[in-house]
Short mmCIF file of C-alpha atoms in Angstrom, two decimals:
data_model
loop_
_atom_site.label_atom_id
_atom_site.label_comp_id
_atom_site.label_asym_id
_atom_site.label_seq_id
_atom_site.Cartn_x
_atom_site.Cartn_y
_atom_site.Cartn_z
CA UNK A 457 0.00 0.00 0.00
CA UNK A 458 1.25 3.49 -0.87
CA UNK A 459 2.28 5.31 2.28
CA UNK A 460 -0.49 7.65 3.37
CA UNK A 461 -0.16 10.83 5.40
CA UNK A 462 -2.98 11.95 7.61
CA UNK A 463 -4.18 15.54 7.86
CA UNK A 464 -5.24 16.33 11.44
CA UNK A 465 -6.38 19.30 13.51
CA UNK A 466 -4.98 19.71 17.03
CA UNK A 467 -6.09 21.99 19.84
CA UNK A 468 -3.59 24.85 20.16
CA UNK A 469 -5.28 27.02 22.78
CA UNK A 470 -7.73 27.10 25.69
CA UNK A 471 -10.22 29.80 24.67
CA UNK A 472 -11.87 31.86 27.40
CA UNK A 473 -14.79 32.72 25.11
CA UNK A 474 -15.46 32.22 21.44
CA UNK A 475 -12.62 30.19 19.90
CA UNK A 476 -10.39 31.82 17.31
CA UNK A 477 -8.45 30.24 14.42
CA UNK A 478 -5.31 30.48 16.60
CA UNK A 479 -6.85 27.90 18.98
CA UNK A 480 -6.46 25.22 16.29
CA UNK A 481 -3.45 23.87 14.43
CA UNK A 482 -3.62 21.92 11.16
CA UNK A 483 -0.84 19.39 10.75
CA UNK A 484 0.12 15.91 9.60
CA UNK A 485 0.41 12.54 11.30
CA UNK A 486 1.19 9.01 10.12
CA UNK A 487 -1.67 6.76 9.10
CA UNK A 488 -1.91 3.74 11.41
CA UNK A 489 -2.48 0.44 9.64
CA UNK A 490 -5.33 -1.64 11.09
CA UNK A 491 -4.58 -4.37 13.60
CA UNK A 492 -6.76 -7.39 14.42
CA UNK A 493 -10.44 -6.43 14.38
CA UNK A 494 -9.67 -2.93 13.16
CA UNK A 495 -10.65 -0.94 10.07
CA UNK A 496 -8.91 1.93 8.27
CA UNK A 497 -11.26 4.34 6.52
CA UNK A 498 -10.94 7.64 4.69
CA UNK A 499 -13.38 10.30 5.81
CA UNK A 500 -15.42 11.95 3.08
CA UNK A 501 -17.61 14.21 5.24
CA UNK A 502 -17.19 15.43 8.83
CA UNK A 503 -19.92 16.84 11.04
CA UNK A 504 -19.57 20.20 12.81
CA UNK A 505 -21.78 20.68 15.88
CA UNK A 506 -21.89 23.42 18.53
CA UNK A 507 -21.37 20.94 21.38
CA UNK A 508 -17.80 20.39 20.11
CA UNK A 509 -16.93 23.66 21.85
CA UNK A 510 -17.42 21.95 25.21
CA UNK A 511 -14.65 19.48 24.40
CA UNK A 512 -12.03 22.23 24.21
CA UNK A 513 -9.91 22.96 27.30
CA UNK A 514 -10.85 25.85 29.53
CA UNK A 515 -8.29 28.29 30.94
CA UNK A 516 -9.93 27.92 34.37
CA UNK A 517 -10.90 24.23 34.55
CA UNK A 518 -8.57 21.27 34.99
CA UNK A 519 -8.48 19.25 31.76
CA UNK A 520 -9.04 15.55 31.65
CA UNK A 521 -11.69 12.87 31.25
CA UNK A 522 -13.68 13.96 34.32
CA UNK A 523 -14.53 17.26 32.71
CA UNK A 524 -14.84 15.71 29.28
CA UNK A 525 -12.25 18.14 27.95
CA UNK A 526 -9.20 17.56 25.81
CA UNK A 527 -5.77 19.04 26.47
CA UNK A 528 -3.74 21.44 24.36
CA UNK A 529 -1.96 19.35 21.75
CA UNK A 530 -4.70 16.73 21.57
CA UNK A 531 -6.63 16.09 18.40
CA UNK A 532 -9.84 18.10 18.23
CA UNK A 533 -12.80 15.78 18.73
CA UNK A 534 -16.22 15.49 17.13
CA UNK A 535 -18.03 13.80 20.01
CA UNK A 536 -17.57 11.01 22.51
CA UNK A 537 -13.96 9.85 22.81
CA UNK A 538 -13.80 7.00 22.15
CA UNK A 539 -17.15 6.92 20.36
CA UNK A 540 -19.78 4.71 21.93
CA UNK A 541 -20.46 3.25 18.49
CA UNK A 542 -20.68 4.32 14.89
CA UNK A 543 -24.13 5.79 15.37
CA UNK A 544 -22.74 8.90 17.04
CA UNK A 545 -19.57 9.09 14.97
CA UNK A 546 -18.70 12.42 13.45
CA UNK A 547 -17.58 11.11 10.04
CA UNK A 548 -18.81 9.15 7.09
CA UNK A 549 -16.25 7.63 4.77
CA UNK A 550 -14.97 4.66 2.78
CA UNK A 551 -12.99 1.65 3.99
CA UNK A 552 -9.38 1.51 2.75
CA UNK A 553 -8.23 -1.64 4.58
CA UNK A 554 -9.91 -4.00 7.01
CA UNK A 555 -9.05 -6.75 9.48
CA UNK A 556 -12.67 -7.08 10.57
CA UNK A 557 -14.96 -9.68 8.95
CA UNK A 558 -17.92 -7.29 8.65
CA UNK A 559 -16.07 -4.73 6.50
CA UNK A 560 -14.19 -4.83 3.24
CA UNK A 561 -12.39 -2.16 1.19
CA UNK A 562 -14.88 0.03 -0.61
CA UNK A 563 -17.59 -0.22 2.07
CA UNK A 564 -19.07 3.02 3.35
CA UNK A 565 -19.09 3.55 7.12
CA UNK A 566 -20.01 6.00 9.85
CA UNK A 567 -17.76 6.51 12.87
CA UNK A 568 -14.67 8.33 14.05
CA UNK A 569 -14.23 10.81 16.87
CA UNK A 570 -11.41 13.17 15.87
CA UNK A 571 -10.75 15.93 13.33
CA UNK A 572 -8.68 13.97 10.82
CA UNK A 573 -8.98 12.45 7.36
CA UNK A 574 -7.89 8.84 8.00
CA UNK A 575 -9.22 6.81 10.94
CA UNK A 576 -8.05 3.46 12.28
CA UNK A 577 -10.44 2.01 14.83
CA UNK A 578 -12.18 -1.17 15.99
CA UNK A 579 -14.79 -2.36 13.52
CA UNK A 580 -17.28 -2.80 16.39
CA UNK A 581 -17.41 0.99 16.66
CA UNK A 582 -18.41 1.48 13.02
CA UNK A 583 -21.75 1.27 11.24
CA UNK A 584 -21.90 0.10 7.64
CA UNK A 585 -23.87 2.44 5.37
CA UNK A 586 -25.88 1.82 2.23
CA UNK A 587 -25.71 4.98 0.06
CA UNK A 588 -28.78 3.76 -1.84
CA UNK A 589 -30.87 4.39 1.27
CA UNK A 590 -29.55 7.88 2.06
CA UNK A 591 -26.74 10.14 0.87
CA UNK A 592 -23.55 10.09 2.90
CA UNK A 593 -24.13 13.70 3.98
CA UNK A 594 -27.67 12.86 5.10
CA UNK A 595 -26.18 10.30 7.50
CA UNK A 596 -24.63 13.22 9.40
CA UNK A 597 -27.83 15.29 9.31
CA UNK A 598 -31.42 14.47 8.52
CA UNK A 599 -30.87 10.70 8.88
CA UNK A 600 -28.16 11.08 11.51
CA UNK A 601 -27.47 12.41 15.01
CA UNK A 602 -28.94 15.97 14.76
CA UNK A 603 -32.29 14.75 13.49
CA UNK A 604 -32.32 11.92 16.02
CA UNK A 605 -31.66 14.47 18.77
CA UNK A 606 -34.74 16.37 17.59
CA UNK A 607 -36.74 13.17 17.40
CA UNK A 608 -35.82 12.11 20.95
CA UNK A 609 -36.74 15.48 22.44
CA UNK A 610 -40.01 15.66 20.57
CA UNK A 611 -41.12 12.08 21.19
CA UNK A 612 -40.04 11.66 24.82
CA UNK A 613 -40.53 15.15 26.31
CA UNK A 614 -42.34 17.70 24.13
CA UNK A 615 -45.16 15.34 23.10
CA UNK A 616 -46.89 18.07 21.14
CA UNK A 617 -50.66 17.89 20.67
CA UNK A 618 -52.82 19.35 17.88
CA UNK A 619 -53.66 22.99 18.48
CA UNK A 620 -50.79 23.65 20.90
CA UNK A 621 -48.19 26.37 20.41
CA UNK A 622 -44.67 25.06 19.97
CA UNK A 623 -41.55 27.25 19.95
CA UNK A 624 -38.02 26.19 18.97
CA UNK A 625 -34.83 28.25 19.18
CA UNK A 626 -32.02 27.98 16.62
CA UNK A 627 -34.91 27.11 14.33
CA UNK A 628 -32.80 27.13 11.16
CA UNK A 629 -30.15 24.84 12.62
CA UNK A 630 -29.65 21.11 12.21
CA UNK A 631 -31.80 20.15 15.20
CA UNK A 632 -34.30 23.02 15.23
CA UNK A 633 -35.48 22.62 11.65
CA UNK A 634 -36.44 18.98 12.29
CA UNK A 635 -38.07 19.62 15.68
CA UNK A 636 -40.22 22.39 14.22
CA UNK A 637 -41.36 20.30 11.28
CA UNK A 638 -42.22 17.40 13.60
CA UNK A 639 -44.38 19.77 15.66
CA UNK A 640 -46.08 20.95 12.47
CA UNK A 641 -46.80 17.31 11.49
CA UNK A 642 -48.34 16.85 14.96
CA UNK A 643 -50.79 19.69 14.28
CA UNK A 644 -49.23 22.41 16.44
CA UNK A 645 -48.79 26.09 15.73
CA UNK A 646 -45.03 26.36 15.21
CA UNK A 647 -42.92 29.44 15.98
CA UNK A 648 -39.19 29.57 15.40
CA UNK A 649 -36.52 31.82 16.87
CA UNK A 650 -33.68 32.50 14.44
CA UNK A 651 -31.93 35.38 12.70
CA UNK A 652 -31.84 37.00 9.28
CA UNK A 653 -32.40 34.79 6.25
CA UNK A 654 -33.10 31.77 8.43
CA UNK A 655 -36.38 33.33 9.58
CA UNK A 656 -37.65 33.49 6.01
CA UNK A 657 -36.40 29.95 5.37
CA UNK A 658 -38.26 28.29 8.24
CA UNK A 659 -41.50 30.10 7.39
CA UNK A 660 -41.43 30.01 3.59
CA UNK A 661 -39.69 26.68 3.04
CA UNK A 662 -40.36 24.62 6.17
CA UNK A 663 -43.90 25.78 6.87
CA UNK A 664 -43.47 27.36 10.31
CA UNK A 665 -46.31 29.71 11.22
CA UNK A 666 -44.02 32.51 12.39
CA UNK A 667 -40.44 33.28 13.33
CA UNK A 668 -38.92 35.77 15.76
CA UNK A 669 -35.75 37.40 14.43
CA UNK A 670 -33.47 37.61 17.47
CA UNK A 671 -31.40 40.34 15.81
CA UNK A 672 -34.31 42.56 14.82
CA UNK A 673 -36.56 42.63 17.89
CA UNK A 674 -36.50 42.00 21.61
CA UNK A 675 -37.21 38.29 22.14
CA UNK A 676 -39.97 38.76 24.69
CA UNK A 677 -41.85 41.21 22.51
CA UNK A 678 -41.42 38.95 19.51
CA UNK A 679 -42.81 35.97 21.39
CA UNK A 680 -45.76 38.02 22.64
CA UNK A 681 -46.52 38.93 19.03
CA UNK A 682 -46.10 35.43 17.63
CA UNK A 683 -47.59 33.52 20.60
CA UNK A 684 -50.47 35.64 21.95
CA UNK A 685 -51.89 32.61 23.77
CA UNK A 686 -48.60 31.66 25.39
CA UNK A 687 -46.34 28.67 24.76
CA UNK A 688 -47.21 25.05 25.42
CA UNK A 689 -43.85 23.48 24.56
CA UNK A 690 -40.45 25.11 24.10
CA UNK A 691 -37.54 23.23 22.54
CA UNK A 692 -34.41 24.99 23.79
CA UNK A 693 -31.20 24.86 21.80
CA UNK A 694 -29.55 28.05 23.06
CA UNK A 695 -30.15 28.73 26.77
CA UNK A 696 -29.47 32.19 28.17
CA UNK A 697 -31.83 35.14 27.70
CA UNK A 698 -33.82 33.40 24.96
CA UNK A 699 -34.57 30.48 27.25
CA UNK A 700 -35.72 32.84 30.00
CA UNK A 701 -38.04 34.75 27.65
CA UNK A 702 -39.68 31.52 26.49
CA UNK A 703 -39.86 30.15 30.04
CA UNK A 704 -41.74 33.23 31.25
CA UNK A 705 -44.41 32.62 28.60
CA UNK A 706 -45.01 28.92 29.20
CA UNK A 707 -48.64 28.02 29.82
CA UNK A 708 -49.90 25.78 32.60
CA UNK A 709 -48.55 22.24 32.11
CA UNK A 710 -46.00 23.59 29.64
CA UNK A 711 -42.91 21.60 28.71
CA UNK A 712 -39.37 22.95 28.39
CA UNK A 713 -37.13 20.58 26.44
CA UNK A 714 -33.50 21.32 27.36
CA UNK A 715 -31.53 20.17 24.34
CA UNK A 716 -28.60 22.58 23.97
CA UNK A 717 -27.01 25.72 25.41
CA UNK A 718 -25.09 27.14 22.47
CA UNK A 719 -25.24 30.71 23.84
CA UNK A 720 -23.46 29.49 27.00
CA UNK A 721 -20.81 27.17 25.52
CA UNK A 722 -18.30 30.03 25.38
CA UNK A 723 -18.93 31.08 29.00
CA UNK A 724 -17.53 29.35 32.11
CA UNK A 725 -20.95 28.82 33.71
CA UNK A 726 -24.42 30.33 33.53
CA UNK A 727 -25.13 32.82 36.33
CA UNK A 728 -28.55 31.44 37.14
CA UNK A 729 -31.39 29.40 35.74
CA UNK A 730 -35.11 30.12 35.54
CA UNK A 731 -36.97 30.73 38.81
CA UNK A 732 -38.59 27.66 40.33
CA UNK A 733 -41.79 29.18 41.79
CA UNK A 734 -43.54 29.25 38.39
CA UNK A 735 -42.61 25.58 37.92
CA UNK A 736 -44.82 24.77 40.90
CA UNK A 737 -47.59 27.23 40.13
CA UNK A 738 -47.87 26.33 36.43
CA UNK A 739 -47.06 22.61 36.92
CA UNK A 740 -44.29 22.86 34.36
CA UNK A 741 -42.08 20.07 33.13
CA UNK A 742 -38.40 20.91 32.54
CA UNK A 743 -36.32 18.03 31.28
CA UNK A 744 -32.95 17.64 29.69
CA UNK A 745 -31.97 14.59 27.69
CA UNK A 746 -29.09 12.90 25.92
CA UNK A 747 -29.66 10.59 22.98
CA UNK A 748 -27.54 7.82 24.51
CA UNK A 749 -30.56 7.10 26.74
CA UNK A 750 -32.80 6.47 23.74
CA UNK A 751 -31.02 4.04 21.43
CA UNK A 752 -34.09 1.81 21.66
CA UNK A 753 -36.09 4.19 19.44
CA UNK A 754 -33.33 4.73 16.87
CA UNK A 755 -34.71 2.10 14.41
CA UNK A 756 -38.14 3.72 14.73
CA UNK A 757 -36.59 7.12 13.97
CA UNK A 758 -34.86 5.77 10.85
CA UNK A 759 -38.08 4.26 9.52
CA UNK A 760 -40.24 7.31 10.16
CA UNK A 761 -37.70 9.84 8.90
CA UNK A 762 -37.14 7.88 5.69
CA UNK A 763 -40.89 7.84 5.11
CA UNK A 764 -41.30 11.56 5.86
CA UNK A 765 -38.50 12.40 3.45
CA UNK A 766 -39.94 10.17 0.72
CA UNK A 767 -43.35 11.80 1.17
CA UNK A 768 -41.89 15.32 1.14
CA UNK A 769 -43.09 16.02 4.69
CA UNK A 770 -39.64 16.88 6.04
CA UNK A 771 -37.24 19.26 4.29
CA UNK A 772 -33.63 19.82 5.24
CA UNK A 773 -30.60 21.76 4.08
CA UNK A 774 -26.87 21.48 4.53
CA UNK A 775 -24.06 24.03 4.69
CA UNK A 776 -20.98 22.37 3.17
CA UNK A 777 -17.43 23.74 3.25
CA UNK A 778 -14.42 22.00 1.72
CA UNK A 779 -11.16 21.00 3.36
CA UNK A 780 -10.21 20.06 6.92
CA UNK A 781 -8.36 23.37 7.24
CA UNK A 782 -11.72 25.15 7.11
CA UNK A 783 -13.15 23.15 10.01
CA UNK A 784 -12.09 25.66 12.73
CA UNK A 785 -13.81 28.53 10.90
CA UNK A 786 -16.85 26.30 10.39
CA UNK A 787 -17.14 25.61 14.12
CA UNK A 788 -16.70 29.29 14.97
CA UNK A 789 -19.40 30.13 12.44
CA UNK A 790 -21.82 27.62 13.98
CA UNK A 791 -21.23 29.06 17.45
CA UNK A 792 -22.06 32.50 16.02
CA UNK A 793 -25.16 31.21 14.24
CA UNK A 794 -23.78 31.92 10.76
CA UNK A 795 -24.45 28.45 9.32
CA UNK A 796 -27.28 27.93 6.85
CA UNK A 797 -28.44 24.48 7.94
CA UNK A 798 -26.41 21.48 9.04
CA UNK A 799 -22.68 22.32 8.91
CA UNK A 800 -20.57 19.68 7.15
CA UNK A 801 -16.92 19.70 6.08
CA UNK A 802 -16.14 17.83 2.88
CA UNK A 803 -12.76 16.13 3.25
CA UNK A 804 -12.40 14.37 -0.08
CA UNK A 805 -14.06 12.97 -3.17
CA UNK A 806 -17.50 11.41 -2.71
CA UNK A 807 -17.44 8.32 -4.97
CA UNK A 808 -21.23 7.97 -4.75
CA UNK A 809 -21.56 11.07 -6.93
CA UNK A 810 -24.27 12.55 -4.69
CA UNK A 811 -25.06 16.20 -5.39
#
């Protein structure tokens, strides 16, 4: 086999707030040949998600596995390290060499936990993909982890009913666009919170009833305008002031789905949460979740999402940039809300020819 060189991204700094390009370093590393039970694959697409920010070291917190943070000099990571299995891997790619009976060169797989082009890892941590069922990029988005995150929150906590008012923040993002469309399919009035062009997108293209532009009006006033009868379920992707504004407008028996805190990922810790007295008075339900608790409904998600896509009931868009060297800027852009849909980095040729 021709000697391969791996392109990698290492953590070069411990940002106190929003990361900068100087906090990352693009370099090279040798490609490790697979040992017994291992597979070597070339990544074609890599996912970029806001929660990656939490994996970076903090200037005030001790690094290490207890805090879930990497150290300066470590490879930047896409998710769990090591990944629990291929389902939550941050890459899709093609097998180059295999010492695992379930995989052969040319197979397409999902897996990998670091910002690099070539991955050598146990085959048990990979999932074989069939590009006839979904595009490789879709496996990182509408058929992958972000959409499953939305599905878990909607099915296990929000449980939207016809006629209710449902609000989702980061409505034009990878999770929010799916959660809002699921609420619409359930018969709810759907209001998004987004900014700029994304507001028009979720209303005109995804069928939301309204959208509050967080850059053009005060959030509370916008929610009062768009939700005159209050909010029955709020799917929170951002935390902070937006969460508080939605919380204050929850109706009796309202549900607050705590999915993400992107507005707080660059801060050491939130100063305070919502007050608890209204939780008692309004009989509210506030619940966070992680998808690792819900693997049992993953097959159900795959079946239903495939059907919704085939029937044109769910629409989805991707924001693709090319080259691993652009991954740091892509993450910074996601943390600033500048992505137009699911952020994906293309790392090499896609032999499936998908558009």
